[in-house]
Every structure is written in structure tokens, then in C-alpha cells.
Amino acid sequence: MMQDRNQVVLPMNLEIKISKKDPVRKVIEICEQLDYSKLWKTYLRTWRKFNPETMFMILVFAYVCGVYSGREIEERCRTDIRFMWILNGSEVPDNATISRFQDDRLVYAIEDLFYQFVEKLYEMDEVLYETAYIDGTKIEANANRYTFVWKKAIGKFESRLRNRLAAELPEIAKKYGLVEGISFRECIAQLCDMAAFMNLEFVHGKGKRKSQLQRDIETLCAYEKKLESYRNSTEILGKRNSYSKTDKDATFMRLKEDHMKNGQLKPAYNVQIAVESEYIIGVGLFPNPTDTTTLIPFLQRMEAMQHRRVKNIVADAGYSSEENFTYLKEQGQNAYIKPQDYEQKKTKKYRQQIFRAENLIYKKNKDCFICPWGKKLVYTGSKKKKTANGFPVELKTYECEGCAGCPYREQCYQSKKENRTIEISQTYVKQKRDATHRITSEKGNMLRMNRSIQVEGAFGVIKQDAGFRRFLTRGKDKTETQFFLIAFAFDIQKLCSRIENDRFHQHYFMKKEEILQE
């Protein structure tokens, strides 16, 4: 039987149809407590067709639902009663409005809003600002995988062009009687003046015959244009080795998702997060593929936003460096960072490599090393070098007193030098020894176990469960805004989960035997 669907009904209170445990309630509860003054400053007038605070709630809840497309968010606002409840009778924003809000307005305020939420978690005693578990992952940028620019290629092409120009410029100058040694740009200017004085008409197209002067001017202008493009590319590259033409902030990196099975490099961002009590408390995007140089700027940015300094920093071996250990010690922070060779040292193969510099016997009182043949490697001097961030590192050089006739010569070293030399940073050796002691302590083992659960678990939820493996926006600022929204949504989901599962105020995971002892 056909039902009459054209009956008149009164407007329904949408709230009664929404479950008490639905995360939309927590989204509204949290977002209504935030200060949106930075967001409002991005508008010239206070009256808006769409309330920025409501737009922010819509975006956050869309990300909680795993919806990232502007068109799909618009569709949800028309069909999903939870989005309708957030709108509270307001007009549905279209796709363009949602995209402009996220890319043009929210980009200036999202970081402040995110750290306000983290502060709310601290007030709820869900976050302690005591331990930060730090890790990074590479997420593909929204850029063409084949529009790459490589630093080495730019240097090679520019050098080749300059050599060609150095060979051709004197011949062109001599041909027109110009001063010997004239500069490149002066030569172009004088040739153009010569063409104007001669009333030379520049011709183009099929069937037109160019004069030699026109050909030379066009050749030099083409060289100038090429050199300018090389200079622009060098400025965009900065300290990076590559970038994508469709997203100049993205760098080509090696990702785990290698569909072609050939080690293909893809444009991506190195996403860094800090996690405590299962919540993301810090976010940063970096163009460099290695984690070592990201730790200090990441911590400085977090501290500037939170106005607090986390006591314990827990990270994997990718963050181990003399610069990072030194910085954390100066800041009074405990570094629970695994040394780079920690896992290697536990292997039998490593212990059997008696010729490795790390396995040589060191005599502290004489400041020398003893090789397996019994010869001394004595101190010969020191040298300083700087890291990528400009941090000075002192390397002490030790040289063997005599390698002639050594039966282990082939196994010991492959250099053509007569005697073996090694370079050691004694400061870094001590730092790695202290770090090993910290991470193998009872507290260190507990923190490392929590790091593998909490921060790697957060990336697992974002990349595997939510399926977020590629950014939808271009440019570092817009891309970072999108990940801040993902982190905001992740924290709300985690808060709802902990309340529902009665895990409120639980900051650490413990082993079963530790739970039984309690």
C-alpha cells in the first residue's frame, strides 16, 4: 500500500534523534569552549552569512567521520541530522565556501585552536605535559609524481649553460665590435640598442628569414631566461634536494607504499607528532625526509604554543644525534632516545666485528685506542664540522702508530693510507652511553613500550583505520591546516573512547605483571 508522504509536520528537535554517546555532542561541547578571536580577525566585517565558529565545528566533525572532501561535507550537511544539528537552522554552505574557509581563513587560526583543545585536556587531567612520545611519518602530497626538480640536475644544467655562454659570448661581442670582457646583460642591452638604431624588424613564423643580429639576441635572451629559471629553482630548493612543480613545498621522499616495486620517490611531507596519554599534543610538517633535524624546531614550536616544557622526550633511533642530546640536556629535559647503533650492538655479528672503531679498546688515561694486533691509535688532533642545522661538532682524530706488516690489514681497513685513522666524537660516545643507560632502566623500558603503543598507534589509526594516506590540499600552510584538523578530530575520538571504556585519567600502559603487583 502506498504511504502518504505529503503530510504536514511540525519542525522536529533533531537532538532527540542523536545518541547520547555520539561524538558530535563532544565536538560541540569542546568547540563552544574555545576562543575564536584569531579566526574572527581574518574577516574584515563581523557579520557573515556563515558563522566561522559553526563552520569550524562542521569541519572538525566531518574529519571525525573520516570525511575530507568539501563536496561530501556539503552533502552530509544536507542529509545527516548530526550536521543539521550543528548548523542549527543555518543555510547549508556549499563546497566552495567550505574550501575557502579551510584554506584562506582557518589556516591562520587552526594551530591556536588546536593547542587550546590540548589545554582543555590538561585541565581535565587527561594530559600532564610530562612525557612526549615523538615520531614521524611520510604522507604523500597532493602533487604530480613526475613533475620533479632535482638539485643536482639544476646544478649540472646551470654549469653546462654557463660554460657554453662563456665560450659563445666573446665571439658574439667580437662579431659586433663590443668591448672585450663585456658582461652578459650589457651585451644583450647593447645588441638591442643596435637593433633599434638599425630599425631592425624582428620576424617570426614560417617563411620568414631572421637576420643574424636577431638570432644572436634571441639566443642570449633564451640563455638569460634559462639562468633565471635555474636561480628561481635554487631559491625554492633551499637546503632540500628536490621539489615538485605542482606543490613547491613538497619534497620527493621514499614512502612505504611502493606500488611499482622499484623504490619510486614521491612528493611528500614529513609529518611529526607528539603524543601523551594517547592524545596528540603537538603537530608539525617538515620538508626534509630525515627525522634528526626536525626534533629541535618541533619542540621549540610546541613550547612556544603551550608555554610549557615537557619533562621527558621519548623517541626512536631516528632522532639520535649529538645536537639533539646536547639541546635536550641544556633545556633540562630527559632524553629517552634510542642510540642509532643500539639494536646493532645486541647482535652477535656486531660483537664479532672486532675492527670496528666502536669495538676498539679505549685507554682513557693515555687517550688512545688499542687495535686487535696490540698497536696504539694515538691522538693526532681535532677538527670541527657543522651539521645541517649549523651545530658545531668536534671530532678527535686517532692514527695507528704503525700498520706495516699487520696480518689483519685487509680486514681492518680498506683505505690507501699507510696507517689507519679514525675520527671519534667523544661527546657523542658519552651521550649514547648515557642514553643506553636511561632507556634500559625500569622507567625507560616502560616509556619505550608506551611509545610503540601510543604514537605508532596514533599513526596506525590515521593512516590505516581512517585511510588518510594523501593530502588533499597543496602548499605547506594549507597541508598543515588539514593535518591539524585530523589531529583535532583524533583527540576528540580518543576522548570519547576513553570515557566510554572507563579509561579516564589513565596515562600509561603497563605490563600484565605490573598490573597484578598493584
Short mmCIF file of C-alpha atoms in Angstrom, two decimals, residues 24-388:
data_model
loop_
_atom_site.label_atom_id
_atom_site.label_comp_id
_atom_site.label_asym_id
_atom_site.label_seq_id
_atom_site.Cartn_x
_atom_site.Cartn_y
_atom_site.Cartn_z
CA VAL A 24 29.00 15.16 17.68
CA ARG A 25 27.97 16.08 21.23
CA LYS A 26 31.58 16.15 22.37
CA VAL A 27 32.58 18.17 19.28
CA ILE A 28 30.04 20.86 20.12
CA GLU A 29 30.90 20.76 23.83
CA ILE A 30 34.63 21.25 23.18
CA CYS A 31 34.33 23.75 20.33
CA GLU A 32 31.94 26.01 22.25
CA GLN A 33 34.62 26.49 24.94
CA LEU A 34 37.30 27.74 22.53
CA ASP A 35 38.34 31.34 21.90
CA TYR A 36 37.84 32.20 18.22
CA SER A 37 39.28 35.73 18.31
CA LYS A 38 42.15 34.82 15.92
CA LEU A 39 39.68 33.31 13.47
CA TRP A 40 37.40 36.37 13.56
CA LYS A 41 40.39 38.64 12.84
CA THR A 42 40.71 37.06 9.39
CA TYR A 43 37.40 38.74 8.41
CA LEU A 44 37.01 42.43 7.56
CA ARG A 45 33.46 42.64 8.92
CA THR A 46 31.80 40.94 11.87
CA TRP A 47 28.59 39.97 10.05
CA ARG A 48 28.95 36.84 7.98
CA LYS A 49 26.48 34.73 6.04
CA PHE A 50 28.12 31.66 7.59
CA ASN A 51 29.28 31.77 11.20
CA PRO A 52 33.03 30.87 11.32
CA GLU A 53 32.56 29.04 14.64
CA THR A 54 29.83 26.86 13.12
CA MET A 55 31.96 26.25 10.03
CA PHE A 56 34.82 25.08 12.26
CA MET A 57 32.53 22.67 14.12
CA ILE A 58 31.32 21.26 10.79
CA LEU A 59 34.88 20.69 9.57
CA VAL A 60 36.00 19.06 12.82
CA PHE A 61 33.03 16.71 12.91
CA ALA A 62 33.49 15.87 9.22
CA TYR A 63 37.08 14.83 9.97
CA VAL A 64 35.84 12.81 12.96
CA CYS A 65 33.60 10.96 10.48
CA GLY A 66 36.51 10.46 8.07
CA VAL A 67 35.06 12.88 5.51
CA TYR A 68 37.67 15.21 3.98
CA SER A 69 36.14 16.25 0.65
CA GLY A 70 34.33 19.58 0.52
CA ARG A 71 31.63 18.19 -1.75
CA GLU A 72 30.97 15.26 0.57
CA ILE A 73 30.83 17.60 3.59
CA GLU A 74 28.23 19.69 1.75
CA GLU A 75 26.23 16.53 1.05
CA ARG A 76 26.40 15.48 4.70
CA CYS A 77 25.11 18.91 5.76
CA ARG A 78 22.02 18.29 3.60
CA THR A 79 21.34 14.68 4.61
CA ASP A 80 22.91 13.92 8.02
CA ILE A 81 20.88 15.10 11.05
CA ARG A 82 24.06 15.50 13.10
CA PHE A 83 25.42 18.08 10.68
CA MET A 84 21.98 19.69 10.57
CA TRP A 85 22.05 19.93 14.36
CA ILE A 86 25.41 21.75 14.21
CA LEU A 87 24.01 24.16 11.59
CA ASN A 88 21.00 24.82 13.86
CA GLY A 89 18.78 26.04 11.03
CA SER A 90 21.52 27.98 9.18
CA GLU A 91 21.91 27.72 5.41
CA VAL A 92 23.97 24.81 4.13
CA PRO A 93 27.44 26.00 2.97
CA ASP A 94 28.47 24.90 -0.50
CA ASN A 95 31.70 23.19 -1.46
CA ALA A 96 33.47 26.42 -2.47
CA THR A 97 32.59 28.10 0.83
CA ILE A 98 33.93 25.14 2.83
CA SER A 99 37.17 25.05 0.82
CA ARG A 100 37.73 28.81 1.10
CA PHE A 101 37.12 28.72 4.84
CA GLN A 102 39.65 25.92 5.38
CA ASP A 103 42.33 27.23 3.03
CA ASP A 104 42.00 31.02 3.40
CA ARG A 105 40.66 31.62 6.93
CA LEU A 106 41.33 28.64 9.16
CA VAL A 107 44.99 28.44 8.13
CA TYR A 108 45.73 31.45 10.39
CA ALA A 109 43.89 30.16 13.46
CA ILE A 110 43.93 26.34 13.44
CA GLU A 111 47.17 25.98 15.42
CA ASP A 112 45.87 28.24 18.18
CA LEU A 113 42.53 26.38 18.31
CA PHE A 114 44.26 23.00 18.44
CA TYR A 115 46.50 23.95 21.36
CA GLN A 116 43.51 25.46 23.16
CA PHE A 117 41.93 22.00 22.97
CA VAL A 118 45.13 20.40 24.30
CA GLU A 119 45.00 22.87 27.20
CA LYS A 120 41.39 21.76 27.88
CA LEU A 121 42.65 18.17 28.05
CA TYR A 122 45.25 19.31 30.60
CA GLU A 123 42.54 20.95 32.71
CA MET A 124 40.61 17.65 32.60
CA ASP A 125 43.78 15.89 33.87
CA GLU A 126 43.92 13.87 30.66
CA VAL A 127 47.26 15.38 29.66
CA LEU A 128 50.11 16.01 32.12
CA TYR A 129 52.77 17.70 29.91
CA GLU A 130 55.19 15.24 31.49
CA THR A 131 56.15 12.85 28.68
CA ALA A 132 56.05 13.40 24.92
CA TYR A 133 56.30 10.38 22.63
CA ILE A 134 57.59 11.71 19.32
CA ASP A 135 57.57 10.04 15.93
CA GLY A 136 57.23 10.95 12.28
CA THR A 137 55.75 9.50 9.13
CA LYS A 138 55.74 10.48 5.48
CA ILE A 139 52.40 11.31 3.88
CA GLU A 140 52.15 11.85 0.13
CA ALA A 141 51.49 15.40 -1.05
CA ASN A 142 48.74 16.37 -3.46
CA ALA A 143 51.22 16.81 -6.30
CA ASN A 144 52.13 15.22 -9.61
CA ARG A 145 54.61 12.40 -9.03
CA TYR A 146 56.54 13.16 -12.21
CA THR A 147 56.92 16.98 -12.12
CA PHE A 148 60.15 16.80 -10.14
CA VAL A 149 63.08 19.21 -9.91
CA TRP A 150 66.39 17.84 -8.58
CA LYS A 151 69.11 19.97 -7.01
CA LYS A 152 71.93 18.02 -8.67
CA ALA A 153 70.30 18.32 -12.10
CA ILE A 154 69.84 22.08 -11.68
CA GLY A 155 73.49 22.48 -10.72
CA LYS A 156 74.65 20.35 -13.65
CA PHE A 157 72.49 22.15 -16.24
CA GLU A 158 73.42 25.61 -14.93
CA SER A 159 77.13 24.78 -15.00
CA ARG A 160 76.81 23.42 -18.54
CA LEU A 161 74.94 26.53 -19.71
CA ARG A 162 77.46 28.91 -18.14
CA ASN A 163 80.33 27.07 -19.86
CA ARG A 164 78.52 27.33 -23.17
CA LEU A 165 77.84 31.02 -22.58
CA ALA A 166 81.49 31.65 -21.66
CA ALA A 167 82.50 30.14 -25.00
CA GLU A 168 79.92 31.94 -27.19
CA LEU A 169 79.78 35.41 -25.57
CA PRO A 170 83.31 36.56 -26.62
CA GLU A 171 82.63 35.50 -30.23
CA ILE A 172 79.34 37.43 -30.33
CA ALA A 173 80.96 40.51 -28.75
CA LYS A 174 83.84 40.37 -31.23
CA LYS A 175 81.42 39.99 -34.16
CA TYR A 176 79.72 43.32 -33.36
CA GLY A 177 82.79 45.19 -32.15
CA LEU A 178 81.83 45.27 -28.50
CA VAL A 179 84.31 45.71 -25.66
CA GLU A 180 86.27 42.59 -24.77
CA GLY A 181 85.13 41.06 -21.48
CA ILE A 182 81.68 42.67 -21.64
CA SER A 183 79.14 41.23 -19.22
CA PHE A 184 76.27 39.06 -20.35
CA ARG A 185 73.47 41.55 -19.66
CA GLU A 186 75.40 44.53 -21.06
CA CYS A 187 75.92 42.60 -24.26
CA ILE A 188 72.16 41.98 -24.62
CA ALA A 189 71.40 45.65 -23.90
CA GLN A 190 73.89 46.93 -26.48
CA LEU A 191 72.72 44.47 -29.14
CA CYS A 192 69.11 45.58 -28.56
CA ASP A 193 70.18 49.25 -28.88
CA MET A 194 71.99 48.36 -32.10
CA ALA A 195 68.84 46.68 -33.47
CA ALA A 196 66.73 49.74 -32.58
CA PHE A 197 69.24 52.09 -34.23
CA MET A 198 69.14 49.99 -37.40
CA ASN A 199 65.31 49.88 -37.30
CA LEU A 200 65.63 46.13 -37.46
CA GLU A 201 62.26 44.40 -37.70
CA PHE A 202 62.12 41.14 -35.75
CA VAL A 203 60.34 38.46 -37.81
CA HIS A 204 58.79 35.18 -36.68
CA GLY A 205 56.96 32.30 -38.29
CA LYS A 206 57.29 30.02 -41.25
CA GLY A 207 58.82 31.51 -44.41
CA LYS A 208 60.44 34.42 -42.53
CA ARG A 209 64.21 34.80 -42.64
CA LYS A 210 65.78 36.09 -39.42
CA SER A 211 68.83 38.31 -39.50
CA GLN A 212 71.98 37.19 -37.71
CA LEU A 213 71.58 40.01 -35.16
CA GLN A 214 68.07 38.82 -34.30
CA ARG A 215 69.34 35.25 -33.95
CA ASP A 216 72.12 36.30 -31.57
CA ILE A 217 69.78 38.45 -29.44
CA GLU A 218 67.24 35.63 -29.19
CA THR A 219 69.99 33.14 -28.28
CA LEU A 220 71.30 35.34 -25.46
CA CYS A 221 67.77 36.11 -24.21
CA ALA A 222 66.99 32.38 -24.13
CA TYR A 223 70.15 31.82 -22.08
CA GLU A 224 69.12 34.60 -19.70
CA LYS A 225 65.66 33.11 -19.27
CA LYS A 226 67.15 29.69 -18.53
CA LEU A 227 69.59 31.08 -15.97
CA GLU A 228 66.74 32.94 -14.26
CA SER A 229 64.72 29.74 -14.03
CA TYR A 230 67.73 27.94 -12.50
CA ARG A 231 68.12 30.73 -9.92
CA ASN A 232 64.43 30.54 -9.01
CA SER A 233 64.64 26.76 -8.64
CA THR A 234 67.70 27.09 -6.39
CA GLU A 235 65.83 29.56 -4.15
CA ILE A 236 62.82 27.24 -3.92
CA LEU A 237 65.04 24.25 -3.11
CA GLY A 238 66.87 25.93 -0.24
CA LYS A 239 68.52 23.11 1.71
CA ARG A 240 66.37 20.45 0.05
CA ASN A 241 67.46 18.13 -2.75
CA SER A 242 64.19 18.18 -4.70
CA TYR A 243 60.71 19.66 -5.03
CA SER A 244 57.56 19.16 -7.08
CA LYS A 245 56.46 21.73 -9.63
CA THR A 246 52.79 21.29 -8.64
CA ASP A 247 53.49 21.70 -4.90
CA LYS A 248 56.77 23.52 -4.43
CA ASP A 249 56.79 22.88 -0.65
CA ALA A 250 56.72 19.09 -1.10
CA THR A 251 59.96 17.09 -1.26
CA PHE A 252 60.47 13.77 -3.02
CA MET A 253 60.82 11.01 -0.42
CA ARG A 254 60.85 7.24 -0.30
CA LEU A 255 57.49 6.01 1.04
CA LYS A 256 56.49 2.59 2.33
CA GLU A 257 53.68 2.43 -0.24
CA ASP A 258 55.72 1.43 -3.28
CA HIS A 259 53.14 0.21 -5.81
CA MET A 260 55.64 -0.11 -8.67
CA LYS A 261 58.13 -2.09 -6.51
CA ASN A 262 61.06 -0.03 -7.79
CA GLY A 263 61.83 2.31 -4.90
CA GLN A 264 59.97 5.18 -6.56
CA LEU A 265 60.31 8.57 -4.86
CA LYS A 266 57.08 10.53 -4.36
CA PRO A 267 56.36 14.14 -3.32
CA ALA A 268 55.55 14.06 0.38
CA TYR A 269 55.76 15.81 3.74
CA ASN A 270 57.44 14.53 6.88
CA VAL A 271 54.67 14.72 9.50
CA GLN A 272 55.83 14.92 13.12
CA ILE A 273 53.52 14.38 16.09
CA ALA A 274 53.96 14.32 19.86
CA VAL A 275 51.62 12.06 21.84
CA GLU A 276 50.91 11.88 25.56
CA SER A 277 48.24 9.78 27.27
CA GLU A 278 47.19 8.62 23.77
CA TYR A 279 46.35 12.22 22.72
CA ILE A 280 48.20 14.15 20.02
CA ILE A 281 49.61 17.20 21.83
CA GLY A 282 51.85 18.57 19.05
CA VAL A 283 51.90 18.66 15.24
CA GLY A 284 54.48 19.81 12.71
CA LEU A 285 55.14 19.35 8.97
CA PHE A 286 58.65 19.41 7.59
CA PRO A 287 60.03 19.22 4.03
CA ASN A 288 63.16 17.23 4.98
CA PRO A 289 62.84 13.42 4.85
CA THR A 290 65.05 12.66 7.88
CA ASP A 291 63.78 12.99 11.46
CA THR A 292 67.11 14.02 13.01
CA THR A 293 66.89 17.70 12.05
CA THR A 294 63.19 18.06 12.90
CA LEU A 295 63.29 17.42 16.66
CA ILE A 296 64.61 20.79 17.89
CA PRO A 297 62.36 23.08 15.76
CA PHE A 298 59.40 20.84 16.55
CA LEU A 299 59.96 21.06 20.32
CA GLN A 300 60.56 24.80 20.14
CA ARG A 301 57.30 25.32 18.28
CA MET A 302 55.37 23.19 20.77
CA GLU A 303 56.87 25.06 23.72
CA ALA A 304 56.03 28.44 22.17
CA MET A 305 52.37 27.41 21.76
CA GLN A 306 51.92 25.51 25.04
CA HIS A 307 54.06 27.83 27.21
CA ARG A 308 55.29 24.68 28.94
CA ARG A 309 58.27 22.38 28.61
CA VAL A 310 57.68 18.63 28.56
CA LYS A 311 59.97 16.84 31.01
CA ASN A 312 60.62 13.54 29.19
CA ILE A 313 61.23 13.19 25.44
CA VAL A 314 60.83 9.64 24.13
CA ALA A 315 61.79 8.89 20.51
CA ASP A 316 63.31 6.18 18.36
CA ALA A 317 66.82 5.93 16.89
CA GLY A 318 65.96 8.26 14.00
CA TYR A 319 66.28 11.22 16.38
CA SER A 320 69.66 10.24 17.84
CA SER A 321 72.33 12.89 17.26
CA GLU A 322 74.84 14.86 19.29
CA GLU A 323 72.96 18.07 18.52
CA ASN A 324 69.65 16.70 19.85
CA PHE A 325 71.18 15.20 23.00
CA THR A 326 73.01 18.46 23.73
CA TYR A 327 69.90 20.57 23.21
CA LEU A 328 67.72 18.44 25.49
CA LYS A 329 70.35 18.48 28.24
CA GLU A 330 70.61 22.29 28.03
CA GLN A 331 66.82 22.56 28.29
CA GLY A 332 66.74 20.29 31.34
CA GLN A 333 64.75 17.59 29.52
CA ASN A 334 65.35 13.85 29.88
CA ALA A 335 66.20 12.23 26.54
CA TYR A 336 64.86 8.68 26.27
CA ILE A 337 66.15 8.33 22.71
CA LYS A 338 67.48 5.04 21.41
CA PRO A 339 71.05 5.38 20.02
CA GLN A 340 71.40 4.63 16.32
CA ASP A 341 73.52 1.52 16.88
CA TYR A 342 71.56 0.21 19.88
CA GLU A 343 69.92 -2.71 18.06
CA GLN A 344 73.11 -3.45 16.14
CA LYS A 345 75.12 -3.77 19.35
CA LYS A 346 72.87 -6.57 20.57
CA THR A 347 73.71 -8.80 17.60
CA LYS A 348 76.44 -11.43 17.57
CA LYS A 349 77.69 -10.18 14.20
CA TYR A 350 78.36 -6.72 15.64
CA ARG A 351 80.34 -8.11 18.58
CA GLN A 352 82.44 -10.24 16.24
CA GLN A 353 83.46 -7.18 14.18
CA ILE A 354 86.50 -6.51 16.36
CA PHE A 355 87.96 -3.96 13.93
CA ARG A 356 85.04 -1.53 14.20
CA ALA A 357 86.05 1.74 15.83
CA GLU A 358 83.31 1.26 18.45
CA ASN A 359 84.78 -2.14 19.45
CA LEU A 360 88.37 -0.99 19.86
CA ILE A 361 89.70 -0.83 23.44
CA TYR A 362 90.00 2.75 24.72
CA LYS A 363 92.60 3.73 27.32
CA LYS A 364 91.27 6.86 28.99
CA ASN A 365 94.44 7.68 30.94
CA LYS A 366 96.56 7.67 27.77
CA ASP A 367 93.81 8.89 25.42
CA CYS A 368 94.44 6.18 22.86
CA PHE A 369 92.81 3.11 21.33
CA ILE A 370 94.28 -0.40 21.16
CA CYS A 371 93.74 -2.38 17.94
CA PRO A 372 93.37 -6.23 17.83
CA TRP A 373 97.06 -6.51 16.87
CA GLY A 374 98.04 -4.60 20.02
CA LYS A 375 99.05 -1.39 18.29
CA LYS A 376 98.09 2.02 19.66
CA LEU A 377 95.94 4.54 17.81
CA VAL A 378 97.20 7.80 19.30
CA TYR A 379 95.53 11.21 19.32
CA THR A 380 96.81 13.43 16.49
CA GLY A 381 94.45 16.40 16.55
CA SER A 382 90.88 17.65 16.40
CA LYS A 383 88.70 19.20 13.74
CA LYS A 384 85.30 20.84 13.80
CA LYS A 385 82.45 20.44 11.37
CA LYS A 386 78.88 21.72 11.29
CA THR A 387 75.66 19.75 10.93
CA ALA A 388 72.82 20.64 8.54
#
